[in-house]
Coordinates of C-alpha atoms in Angstrom, one line a residue:
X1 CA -6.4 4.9 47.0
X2 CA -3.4 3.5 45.3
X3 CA -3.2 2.3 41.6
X4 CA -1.8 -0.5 40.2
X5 CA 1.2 0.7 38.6
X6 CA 1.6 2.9 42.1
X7 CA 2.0 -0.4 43.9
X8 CA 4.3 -2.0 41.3
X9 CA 6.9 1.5 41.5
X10 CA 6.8 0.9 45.3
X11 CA 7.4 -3.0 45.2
X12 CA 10.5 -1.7 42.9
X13 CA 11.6 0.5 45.5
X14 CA 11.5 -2.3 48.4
X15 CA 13.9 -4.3 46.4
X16 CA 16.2 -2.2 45.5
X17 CA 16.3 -1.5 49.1
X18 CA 16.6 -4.8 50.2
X19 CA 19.4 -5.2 47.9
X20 CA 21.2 -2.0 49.7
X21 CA 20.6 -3.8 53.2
X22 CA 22.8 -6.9 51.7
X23 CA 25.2 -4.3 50.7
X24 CA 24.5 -4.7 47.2
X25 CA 25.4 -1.0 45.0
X26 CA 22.0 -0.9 42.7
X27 CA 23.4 1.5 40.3
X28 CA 26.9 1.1 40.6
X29 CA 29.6 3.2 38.6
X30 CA 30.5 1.3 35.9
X31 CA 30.8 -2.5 34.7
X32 CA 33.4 -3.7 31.9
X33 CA 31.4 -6.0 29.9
X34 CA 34.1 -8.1 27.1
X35 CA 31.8 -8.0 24.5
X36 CA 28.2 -7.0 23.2
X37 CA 25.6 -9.2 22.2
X38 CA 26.2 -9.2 18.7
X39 CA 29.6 -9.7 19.0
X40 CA 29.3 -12.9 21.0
X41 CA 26.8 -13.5 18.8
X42 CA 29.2 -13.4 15.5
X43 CA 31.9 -15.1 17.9
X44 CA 29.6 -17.8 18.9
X45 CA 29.1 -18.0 14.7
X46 CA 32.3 -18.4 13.3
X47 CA 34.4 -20.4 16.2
X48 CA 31.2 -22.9 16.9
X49 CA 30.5 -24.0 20.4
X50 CA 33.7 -25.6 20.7
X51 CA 36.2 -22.8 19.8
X52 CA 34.1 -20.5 22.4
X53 CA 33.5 -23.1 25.7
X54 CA 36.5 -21.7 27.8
X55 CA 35.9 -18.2 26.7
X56 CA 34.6 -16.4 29.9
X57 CA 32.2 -13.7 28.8
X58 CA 31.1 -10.7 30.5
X59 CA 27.9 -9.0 29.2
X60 CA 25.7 -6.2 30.1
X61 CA 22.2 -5.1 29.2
X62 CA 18.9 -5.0 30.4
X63 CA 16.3 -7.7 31.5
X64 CA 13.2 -7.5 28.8
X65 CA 11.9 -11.5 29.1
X66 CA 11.8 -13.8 32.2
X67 CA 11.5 -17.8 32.2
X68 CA 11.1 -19.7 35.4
X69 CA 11.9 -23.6 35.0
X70 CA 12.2 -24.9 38.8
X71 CA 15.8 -24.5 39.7
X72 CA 16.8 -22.5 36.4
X73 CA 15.8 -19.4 34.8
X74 CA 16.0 -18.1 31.3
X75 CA 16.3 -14.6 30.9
X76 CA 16.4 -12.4 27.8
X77 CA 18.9 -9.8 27.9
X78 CA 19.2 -6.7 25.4
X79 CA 21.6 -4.4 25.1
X80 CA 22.3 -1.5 22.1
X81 CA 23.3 -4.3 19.7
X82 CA 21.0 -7.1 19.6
X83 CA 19.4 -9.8 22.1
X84 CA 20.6 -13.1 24.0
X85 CA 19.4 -15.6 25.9
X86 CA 20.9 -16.2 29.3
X87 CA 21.0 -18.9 32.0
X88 CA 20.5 -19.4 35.5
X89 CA 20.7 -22.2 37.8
X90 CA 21.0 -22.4 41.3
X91 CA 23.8 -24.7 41.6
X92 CA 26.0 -22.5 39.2
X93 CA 25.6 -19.3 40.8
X94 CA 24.7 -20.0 44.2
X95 CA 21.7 -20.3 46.3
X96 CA 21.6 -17.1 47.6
X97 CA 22.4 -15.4 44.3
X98 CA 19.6 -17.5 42.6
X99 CA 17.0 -16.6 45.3
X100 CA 18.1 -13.0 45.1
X101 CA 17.3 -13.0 41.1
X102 CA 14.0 -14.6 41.5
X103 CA 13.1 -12.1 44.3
X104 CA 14.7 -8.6 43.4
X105 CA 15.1 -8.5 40.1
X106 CA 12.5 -7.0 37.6
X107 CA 12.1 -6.9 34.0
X108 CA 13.5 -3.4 32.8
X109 CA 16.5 -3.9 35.2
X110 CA 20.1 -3.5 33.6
X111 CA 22.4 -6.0 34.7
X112 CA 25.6 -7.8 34.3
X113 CA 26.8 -11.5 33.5
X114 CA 29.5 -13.6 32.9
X115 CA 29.4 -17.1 31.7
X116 CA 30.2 -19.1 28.7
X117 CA 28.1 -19.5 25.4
X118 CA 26.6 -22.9 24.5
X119 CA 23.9 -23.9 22.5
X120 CA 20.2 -24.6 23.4
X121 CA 18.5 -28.3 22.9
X122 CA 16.2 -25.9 20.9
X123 CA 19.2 -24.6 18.8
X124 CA 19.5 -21.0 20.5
X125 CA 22.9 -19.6 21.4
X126 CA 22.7 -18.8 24.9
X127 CA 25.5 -17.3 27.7
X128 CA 25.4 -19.9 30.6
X129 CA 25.9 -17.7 33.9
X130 CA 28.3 -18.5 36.3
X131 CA 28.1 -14.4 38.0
X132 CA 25.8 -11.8 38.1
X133 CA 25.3 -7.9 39.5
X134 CA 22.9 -5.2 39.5
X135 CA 23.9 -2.5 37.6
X136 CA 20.5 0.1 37.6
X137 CA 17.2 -0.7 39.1
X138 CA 14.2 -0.1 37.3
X139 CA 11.5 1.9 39.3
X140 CA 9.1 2.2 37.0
X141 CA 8.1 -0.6 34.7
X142 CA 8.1 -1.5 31.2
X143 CA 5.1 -1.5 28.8
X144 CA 3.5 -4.8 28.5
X145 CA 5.4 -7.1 25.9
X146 CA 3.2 -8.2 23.2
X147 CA 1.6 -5.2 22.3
X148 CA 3.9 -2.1 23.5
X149 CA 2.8 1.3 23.5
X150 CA -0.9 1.7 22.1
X151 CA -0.8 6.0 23.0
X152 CA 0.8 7.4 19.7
X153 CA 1.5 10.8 21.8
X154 CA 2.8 8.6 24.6
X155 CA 5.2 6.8 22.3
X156 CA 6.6 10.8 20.8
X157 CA 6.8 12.3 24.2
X158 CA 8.5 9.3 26.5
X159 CA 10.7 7.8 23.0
X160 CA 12.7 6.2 25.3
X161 CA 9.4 3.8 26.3
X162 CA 9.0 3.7 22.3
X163 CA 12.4 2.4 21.5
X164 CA 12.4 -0.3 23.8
X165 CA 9.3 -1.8 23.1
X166 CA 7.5 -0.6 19.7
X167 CA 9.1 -3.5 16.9
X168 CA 10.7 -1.0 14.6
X169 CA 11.7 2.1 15.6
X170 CA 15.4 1.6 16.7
X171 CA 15.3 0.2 13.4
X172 CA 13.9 3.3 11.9
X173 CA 16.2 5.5 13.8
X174 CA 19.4 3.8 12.7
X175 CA 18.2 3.6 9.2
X176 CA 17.9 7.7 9.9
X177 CA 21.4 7.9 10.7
X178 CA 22.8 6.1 8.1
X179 CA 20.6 8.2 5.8
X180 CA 22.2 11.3 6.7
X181 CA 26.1 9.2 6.8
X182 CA 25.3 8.5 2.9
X183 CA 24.6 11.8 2.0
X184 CA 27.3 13.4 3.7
X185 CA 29.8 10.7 2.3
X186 CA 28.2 11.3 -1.3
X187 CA 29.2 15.2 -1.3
X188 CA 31.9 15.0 0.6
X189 CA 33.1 12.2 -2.4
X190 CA 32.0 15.6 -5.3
X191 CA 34.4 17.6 -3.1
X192 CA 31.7 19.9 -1.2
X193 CA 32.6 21.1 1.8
X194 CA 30.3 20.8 5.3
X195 CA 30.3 23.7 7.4
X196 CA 28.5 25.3 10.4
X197 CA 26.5 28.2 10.3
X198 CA 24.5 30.8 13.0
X199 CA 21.5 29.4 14.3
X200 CA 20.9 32.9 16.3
X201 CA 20.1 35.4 13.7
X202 CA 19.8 39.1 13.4
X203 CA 17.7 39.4 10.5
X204 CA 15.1 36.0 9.7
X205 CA 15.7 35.6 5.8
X206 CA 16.8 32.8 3.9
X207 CA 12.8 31.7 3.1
X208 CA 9.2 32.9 3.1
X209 CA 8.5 31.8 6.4
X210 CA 7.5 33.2 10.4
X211 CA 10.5 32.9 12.9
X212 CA 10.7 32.0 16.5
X213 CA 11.7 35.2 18.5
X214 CA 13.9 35.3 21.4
X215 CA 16.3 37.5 22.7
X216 CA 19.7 38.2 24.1
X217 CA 20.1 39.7 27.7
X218 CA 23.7 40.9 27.5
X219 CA 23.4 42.8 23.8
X220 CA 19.6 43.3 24.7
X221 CA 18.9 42.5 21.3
X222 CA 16.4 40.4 20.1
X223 CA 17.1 37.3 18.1
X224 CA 16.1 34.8 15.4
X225 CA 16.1 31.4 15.3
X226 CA 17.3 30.5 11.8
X227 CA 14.4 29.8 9.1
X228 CA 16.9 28.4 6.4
X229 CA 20.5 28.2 6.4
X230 CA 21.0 29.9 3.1
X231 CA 22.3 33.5 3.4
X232 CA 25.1 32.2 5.3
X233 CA 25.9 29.2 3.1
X234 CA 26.2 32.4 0.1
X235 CA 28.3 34.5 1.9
X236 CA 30.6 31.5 1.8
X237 CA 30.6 31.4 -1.9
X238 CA 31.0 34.9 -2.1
X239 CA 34.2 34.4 0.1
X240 CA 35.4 31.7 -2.6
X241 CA 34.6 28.6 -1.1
X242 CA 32.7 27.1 -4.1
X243 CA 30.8 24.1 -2.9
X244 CA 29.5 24.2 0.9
X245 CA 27.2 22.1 2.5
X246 CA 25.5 21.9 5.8
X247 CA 23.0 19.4 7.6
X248 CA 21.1 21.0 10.5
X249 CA 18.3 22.1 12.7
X250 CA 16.1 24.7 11.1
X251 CA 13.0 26.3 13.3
X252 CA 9.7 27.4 11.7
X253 CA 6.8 29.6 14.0
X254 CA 4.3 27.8 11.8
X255 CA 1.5 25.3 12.1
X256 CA 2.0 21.2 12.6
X257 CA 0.6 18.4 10.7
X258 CA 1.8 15.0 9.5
X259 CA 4.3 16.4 7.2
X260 CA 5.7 19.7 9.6
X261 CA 6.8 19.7 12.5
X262 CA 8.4 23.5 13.9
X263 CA 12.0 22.1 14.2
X264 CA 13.3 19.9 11.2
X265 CA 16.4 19.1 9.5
X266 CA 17.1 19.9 6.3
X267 CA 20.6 19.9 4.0
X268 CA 21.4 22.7 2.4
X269 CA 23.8 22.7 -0.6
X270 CA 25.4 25.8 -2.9
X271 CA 27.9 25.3 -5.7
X272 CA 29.2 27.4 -7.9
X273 CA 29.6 27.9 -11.4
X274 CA 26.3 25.4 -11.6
X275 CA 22.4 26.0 -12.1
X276 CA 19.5 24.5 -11.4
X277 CA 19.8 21.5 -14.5
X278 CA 22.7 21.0 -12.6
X279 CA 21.3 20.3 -9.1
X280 CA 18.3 18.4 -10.7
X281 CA 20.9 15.6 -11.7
X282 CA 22.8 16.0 -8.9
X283 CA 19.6 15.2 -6.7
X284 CA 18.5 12.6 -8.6
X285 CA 21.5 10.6 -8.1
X286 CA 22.4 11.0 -4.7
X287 CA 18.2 10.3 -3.7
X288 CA 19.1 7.0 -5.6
X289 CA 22.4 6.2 -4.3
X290 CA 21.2 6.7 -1.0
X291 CA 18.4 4.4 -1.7
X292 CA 20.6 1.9 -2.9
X293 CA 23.4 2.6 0.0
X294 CA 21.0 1.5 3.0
X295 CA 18.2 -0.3 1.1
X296 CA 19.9 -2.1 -1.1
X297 CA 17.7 -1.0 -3.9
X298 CA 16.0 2.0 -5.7
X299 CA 12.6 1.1 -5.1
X300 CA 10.4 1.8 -2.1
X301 CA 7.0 0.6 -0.4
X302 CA 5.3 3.9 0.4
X303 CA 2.1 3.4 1.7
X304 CA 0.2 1.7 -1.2
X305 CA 2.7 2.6 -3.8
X306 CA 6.0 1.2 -5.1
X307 CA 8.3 4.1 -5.9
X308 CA 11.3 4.1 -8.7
X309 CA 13.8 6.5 -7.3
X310 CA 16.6 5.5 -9.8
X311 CA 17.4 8.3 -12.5
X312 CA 16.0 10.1 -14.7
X313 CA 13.3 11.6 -12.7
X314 CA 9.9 13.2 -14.5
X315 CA 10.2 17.3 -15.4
X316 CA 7.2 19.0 -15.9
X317 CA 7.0 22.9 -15.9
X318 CA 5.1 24.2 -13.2
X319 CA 2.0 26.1 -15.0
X320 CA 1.3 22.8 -17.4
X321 CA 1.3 20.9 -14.2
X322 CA -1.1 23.1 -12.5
X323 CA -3.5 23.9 -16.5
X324 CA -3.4 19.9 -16.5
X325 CA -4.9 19.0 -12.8
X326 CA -7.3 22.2 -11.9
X327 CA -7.6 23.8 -15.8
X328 CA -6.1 27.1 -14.7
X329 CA -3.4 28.8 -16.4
X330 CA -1.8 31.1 -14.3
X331 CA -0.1 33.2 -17.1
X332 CA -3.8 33.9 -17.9
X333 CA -3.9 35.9 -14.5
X334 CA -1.7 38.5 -14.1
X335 CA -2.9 40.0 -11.0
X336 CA -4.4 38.8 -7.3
X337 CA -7.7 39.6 -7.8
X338 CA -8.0 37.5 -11.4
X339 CA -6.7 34.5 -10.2
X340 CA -8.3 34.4 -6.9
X341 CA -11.8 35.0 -8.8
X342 CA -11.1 31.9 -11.2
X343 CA -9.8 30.2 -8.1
X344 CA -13.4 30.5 -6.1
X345 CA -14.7 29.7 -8.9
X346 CA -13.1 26.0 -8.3
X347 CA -14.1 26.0 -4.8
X348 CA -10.5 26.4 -3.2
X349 CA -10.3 28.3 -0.1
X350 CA -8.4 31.1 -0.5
X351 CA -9.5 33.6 2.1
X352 CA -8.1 35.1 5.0
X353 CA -7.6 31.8 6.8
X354 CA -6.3 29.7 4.1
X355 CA -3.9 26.8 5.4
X356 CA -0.4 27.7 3.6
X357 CA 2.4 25.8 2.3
X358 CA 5.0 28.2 2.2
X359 CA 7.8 27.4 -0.1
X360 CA 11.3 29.3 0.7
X361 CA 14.2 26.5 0.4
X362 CA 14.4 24.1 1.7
X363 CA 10.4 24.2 2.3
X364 CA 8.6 25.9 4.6
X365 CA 6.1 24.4 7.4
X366 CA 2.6 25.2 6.8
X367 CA 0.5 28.0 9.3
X368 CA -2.9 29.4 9.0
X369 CA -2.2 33.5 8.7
X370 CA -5.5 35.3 10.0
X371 CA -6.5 38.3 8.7
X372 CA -3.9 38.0 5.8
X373 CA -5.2 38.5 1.7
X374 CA -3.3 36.1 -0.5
X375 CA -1.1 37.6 -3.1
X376 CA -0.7 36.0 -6.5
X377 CA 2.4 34.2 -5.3
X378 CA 1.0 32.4 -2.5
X379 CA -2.5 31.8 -4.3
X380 CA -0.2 30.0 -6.8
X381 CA 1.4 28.1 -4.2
X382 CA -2.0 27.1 -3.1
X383 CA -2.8 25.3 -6.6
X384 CA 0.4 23.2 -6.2
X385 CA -0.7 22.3 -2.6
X386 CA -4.4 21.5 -3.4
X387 CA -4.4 20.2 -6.9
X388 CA -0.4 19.2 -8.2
X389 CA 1.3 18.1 -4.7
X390 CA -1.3 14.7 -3.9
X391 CA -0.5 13.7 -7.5
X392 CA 2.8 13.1 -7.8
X393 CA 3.9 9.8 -6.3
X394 CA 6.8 8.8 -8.4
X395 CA 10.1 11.1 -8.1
X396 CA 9.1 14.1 -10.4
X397 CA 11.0 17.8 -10.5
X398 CA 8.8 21.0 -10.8
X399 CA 10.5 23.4 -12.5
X400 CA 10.3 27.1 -13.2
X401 CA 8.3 29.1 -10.8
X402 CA 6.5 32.7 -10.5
X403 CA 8.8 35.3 -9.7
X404 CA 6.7 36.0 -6.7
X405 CA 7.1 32.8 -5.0
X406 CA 11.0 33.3 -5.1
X407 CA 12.7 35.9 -4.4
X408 CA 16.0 34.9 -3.9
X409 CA 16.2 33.0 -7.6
X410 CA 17.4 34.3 -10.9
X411 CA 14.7 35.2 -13.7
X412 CA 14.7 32.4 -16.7
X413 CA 16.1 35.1 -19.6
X414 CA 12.8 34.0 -22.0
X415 CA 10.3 34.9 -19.4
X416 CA 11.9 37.1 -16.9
X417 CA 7.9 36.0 -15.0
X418 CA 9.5 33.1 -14.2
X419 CA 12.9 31.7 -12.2
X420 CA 15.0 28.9 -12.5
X421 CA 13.9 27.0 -9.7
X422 CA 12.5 23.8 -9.6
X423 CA 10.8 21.6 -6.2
X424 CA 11.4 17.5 -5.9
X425 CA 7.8 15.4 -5.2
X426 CA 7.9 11.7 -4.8
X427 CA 5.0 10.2 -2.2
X428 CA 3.0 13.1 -2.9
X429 CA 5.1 15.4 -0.9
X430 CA 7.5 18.0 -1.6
X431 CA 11.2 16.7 -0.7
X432 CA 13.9 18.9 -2.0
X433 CA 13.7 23.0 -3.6
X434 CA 16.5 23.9 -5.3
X435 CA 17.0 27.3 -7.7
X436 CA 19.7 29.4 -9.6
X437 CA 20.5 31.8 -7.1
X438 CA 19.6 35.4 -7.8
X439 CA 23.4 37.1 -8.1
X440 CA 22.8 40.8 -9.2
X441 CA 23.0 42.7 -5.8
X442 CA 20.7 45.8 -7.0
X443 CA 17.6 43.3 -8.2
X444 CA 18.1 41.7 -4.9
X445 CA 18.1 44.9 -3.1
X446 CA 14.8 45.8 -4.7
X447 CA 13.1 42.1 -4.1
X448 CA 13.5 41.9 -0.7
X449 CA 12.2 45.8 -0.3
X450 CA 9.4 44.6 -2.1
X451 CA 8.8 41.4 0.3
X452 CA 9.8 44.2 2.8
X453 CA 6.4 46.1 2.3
X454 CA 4.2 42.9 2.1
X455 CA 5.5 42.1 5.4
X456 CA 4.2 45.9 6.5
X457 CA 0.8 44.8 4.5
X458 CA 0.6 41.9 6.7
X459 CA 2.4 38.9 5.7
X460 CA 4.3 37.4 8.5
X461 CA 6.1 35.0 6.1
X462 CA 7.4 37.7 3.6
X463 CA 11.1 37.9 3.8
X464 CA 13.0 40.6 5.0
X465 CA 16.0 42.4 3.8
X466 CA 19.2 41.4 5.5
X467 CA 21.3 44.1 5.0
X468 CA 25.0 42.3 5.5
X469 CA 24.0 39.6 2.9
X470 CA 23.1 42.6 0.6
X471 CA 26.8 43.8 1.1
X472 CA 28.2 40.7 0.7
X473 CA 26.6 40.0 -2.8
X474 CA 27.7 43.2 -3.5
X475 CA 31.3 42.0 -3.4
X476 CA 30.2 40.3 -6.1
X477 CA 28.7 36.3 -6.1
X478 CA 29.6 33.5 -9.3
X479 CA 26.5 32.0 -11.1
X480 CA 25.3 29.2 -8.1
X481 CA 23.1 27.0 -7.9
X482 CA 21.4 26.4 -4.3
X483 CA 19.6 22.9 -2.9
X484 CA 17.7 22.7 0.0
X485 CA 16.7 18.7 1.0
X486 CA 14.0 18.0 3.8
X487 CA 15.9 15.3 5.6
X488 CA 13.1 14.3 8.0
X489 CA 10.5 13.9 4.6
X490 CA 13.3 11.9 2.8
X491 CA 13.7 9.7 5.8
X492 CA 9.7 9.7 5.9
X493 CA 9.8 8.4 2.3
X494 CA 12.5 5.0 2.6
X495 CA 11.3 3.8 6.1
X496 CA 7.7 4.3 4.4
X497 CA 6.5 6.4 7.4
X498 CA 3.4 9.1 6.7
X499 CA 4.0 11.1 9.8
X500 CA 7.1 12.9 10.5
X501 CA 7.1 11.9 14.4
X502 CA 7.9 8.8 13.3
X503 CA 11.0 9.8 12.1
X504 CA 12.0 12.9 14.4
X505 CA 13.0 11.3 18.0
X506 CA 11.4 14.3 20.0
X507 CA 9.0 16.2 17.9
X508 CA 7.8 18.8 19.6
X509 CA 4.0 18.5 21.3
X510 CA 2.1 20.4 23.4
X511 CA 2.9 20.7 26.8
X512 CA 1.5 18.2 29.0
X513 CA -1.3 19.3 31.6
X514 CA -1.1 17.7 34.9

């Protein structure tokens, strides 16, 4: 027994093959259209209808509305630009033509015209056609018009479906782009320079985080796929290139919730001869000159909030952040089992199978761990998660963290228990980590042999030593400073999305079952 949208794909098919039997190419090899819509569009503006009556147009794009009025037909034509009205009538394009449109074209089916632009009695600026061709048959159809695709994982795993017909998302897509444009142009303009790093790595390191695994047949060697772009990004300083940048694809083993997804983007930033006051600034302005670049202003509907992203931005230390929301002073714990006594006490879940929000720059994506006991570090990160995180809606920097939630970042000289290293919240969401980078080659050494042995004790997310960035540093590395910027969470935060599908074209999902 067929099904409905069975019989539609087969009705397709018929006309495309009646349009082979008239000798008609249905997906042809190429078309040379004059213009795009919003070109003609802008034409149509500034010469009027009379400056643009003898121009013969040629446009291409694909069929999304049909209008049949007796001998004429309206169609509405769409192509990567914008949207126009076109017009049929039998007289003008011939009879056979005509009755060819009306019987084997469909919506969804990319064509191309020619005509001349005029002006509705209703005021629309329309092409009048005086030629036509197919240029790719649709098989399958379109969603329906008016209400587009309903199945949110439908709409992430065919995004093609989603972009023509969900109002929006090209939008948010192009607003993405432009997002990512901006930044570049704004540290290009403080003369960094971008670069390209390994996204196969020997060692995982770079964050506090679990990698994908893979491996290579002809060294027979396995592989990581890069957790953070950061070792890399300091070998560069250490060979005297002293601001670097780099935009890219990081991949995290971890879990997946509105807010992670395993494969994101992040920036990455390192300048020398700068600390972490310095990047706090520098992320301020660049947040709000991005803001201002493709919004045209500084403040943003997120959810049910109005955010101010324009500088300065709040600073609160990290432990009277945390003593001000849950009543817990960390400095008053020194070890695991204190805190995590005073923590049970508060009702947080910090057992074996507590959900994590790892923070190695840029951030990490968050992952259950079975079977894993929490060290003080990561029951610390769990009070920012639980109790600080939700709370801070308008732009605010964290700053100086436990030693143990950072080892890559240089001890604050009054209380060598902390680092400089601050994390940027606005929407209740972490969007940007940033520290002064731990330069002294022996403490590093003996940091990540420490991390070393928590990974033997069980943490998957510890980091491990990487023994070439070790040698590198011991060439000798400036004072840096380091910035690691979510891209997909920023983007989340000025198209005012709360998922991060919505702004990721292909997040990853499970595979389908048939």
């Amino acid at each position: 027994m067929t099904t409905n949208l069975e019989d539609m794909i087969q009705q397709r098919r018929e006309r495309a093959q009646h349009l082979r039997e008239q000798g008609i190419d249905v997906y042809p090899a190429h078309y040379h259209r004059s213009h795009t819509i919003e070109e003609v569009l802008r034409l149509f503006t500034q010469m009027g209808e009379s400056g643009t009556e003898d121009n013969l147009l040629h446009l291409a794009g694909r069929i999304v509305a049909s209008r049949h009025m007796g001998k004429a037909v309206f169609i509405d034509l769409r192509d990567g630009s914008g949207k126009i009205q076109v017009y049929f009538r039998s007289d003008e394009v011939g009879g056979d033509n005509y009755k060819s449109l009306l019987q084997d074209y469909d919506l969804g089916d990319f064509i191309g015209v020619s005509g001349y632009l005029f002006r509705t009695h209703r005021g629309e600026i329309s092409l009048r056609v005086s030629d036509f061709m197919m240029l790719a048959k649709a098989l399958q159809p379109l969603p329906e018009k008016w209400h587009g695709l309903v199945d949110v994982e439908k709409r992430y795993r065919q995004r093609y479906l989603d972009l023509i017909s969900t109002q929006g998302v090209r939008e948010t897509f192009q607003m993405r782009s432009r997002i990512i444009t901006t930044i570049r142009h704004f540290l290009d303009e403080r003369g960094f320079l971008e670069v390209e790093t390994p996204i196969l790595h020997s060692s995982a390191g770079g964050a506090m985080a679990r990698p994908f695994v893979t491996h290579h047949n002809a060294l027979n060697q396995d592989l990581y796929l890069r957790i953070a772009t950061e070792l890399h990004l300091k070998r560069l300083i250490v060979g005297n290139f002293d601001k670097v940048y780099e935009i890219g694809r990081i991949f995290r083993n971890e879990g997946i919730s509105t807010k992670h997804n395993p494969e994101f983007t992040t920036l990455e930033s390192y300048e020398a001869y700068a600390d972490y006051y310095d990047v706090m600034k520098m992320v301020e302005e660049m947040v709000s000159c991005v803001a201002q670049e493709v919004l045209g202003t500084t403040q943003v509907k997120f959810g049910e909030d109005t955010i101010e992203l324009s500088p300065p931005w709040q600073r609160i230390s990290l432990r009277q952040a945390i003593k001000e929301r849950c009543g817990i002073d960390f400095e008053d714990y020194p070890d695991t089992i204190s805190l995590r006594t005073k923590m049970q006490e508060l009702g947080v879940e910090v057992g074996s199978h507590a959900l994590l929000q790892g923070r190695g720059k840029p951030f990490s994506t968050s992952g259950s761990r079975s079977g894993v006991s929490l060290g003080r570090g990561k029951l610390i990160d769990e009070l920012i998660s639980t109790f600080v995180e939700p709370t801070l809606v308008q732009p605010t920097f964290l700053v100086d963290y436990p030693v143990e939630l950072s080892p890559l970042a240089k001890r604050k000289i009054d209380n060598p228990q902390l680092v400089e290293r601050f994390e940027a919240f606005a929407g209740g969401m972490e969007i940007a980590n940033a520290f002064t980078e731990l330069n002294d080659p022996v403490e590093q050494r003996e940091r990540l042999h420490q991390q070393q042995e928590e990974r033997l004790a069980g943490d998957e997310e510890a980091e491990l030593p990487d023994e070439d960035f070790l040698q590198a540093l011991e060439h000798g590395m400036p004072p840096t400073a380091g910035l690691g910027i979510g891209i997909d969470r920023l983007v989340m935060l000025l198209t005012n999305h709360q998922s991060i599908r919505e702004v990721i074209l292909f997040p990853l999902l499970r595979s389908k079952i048939a």
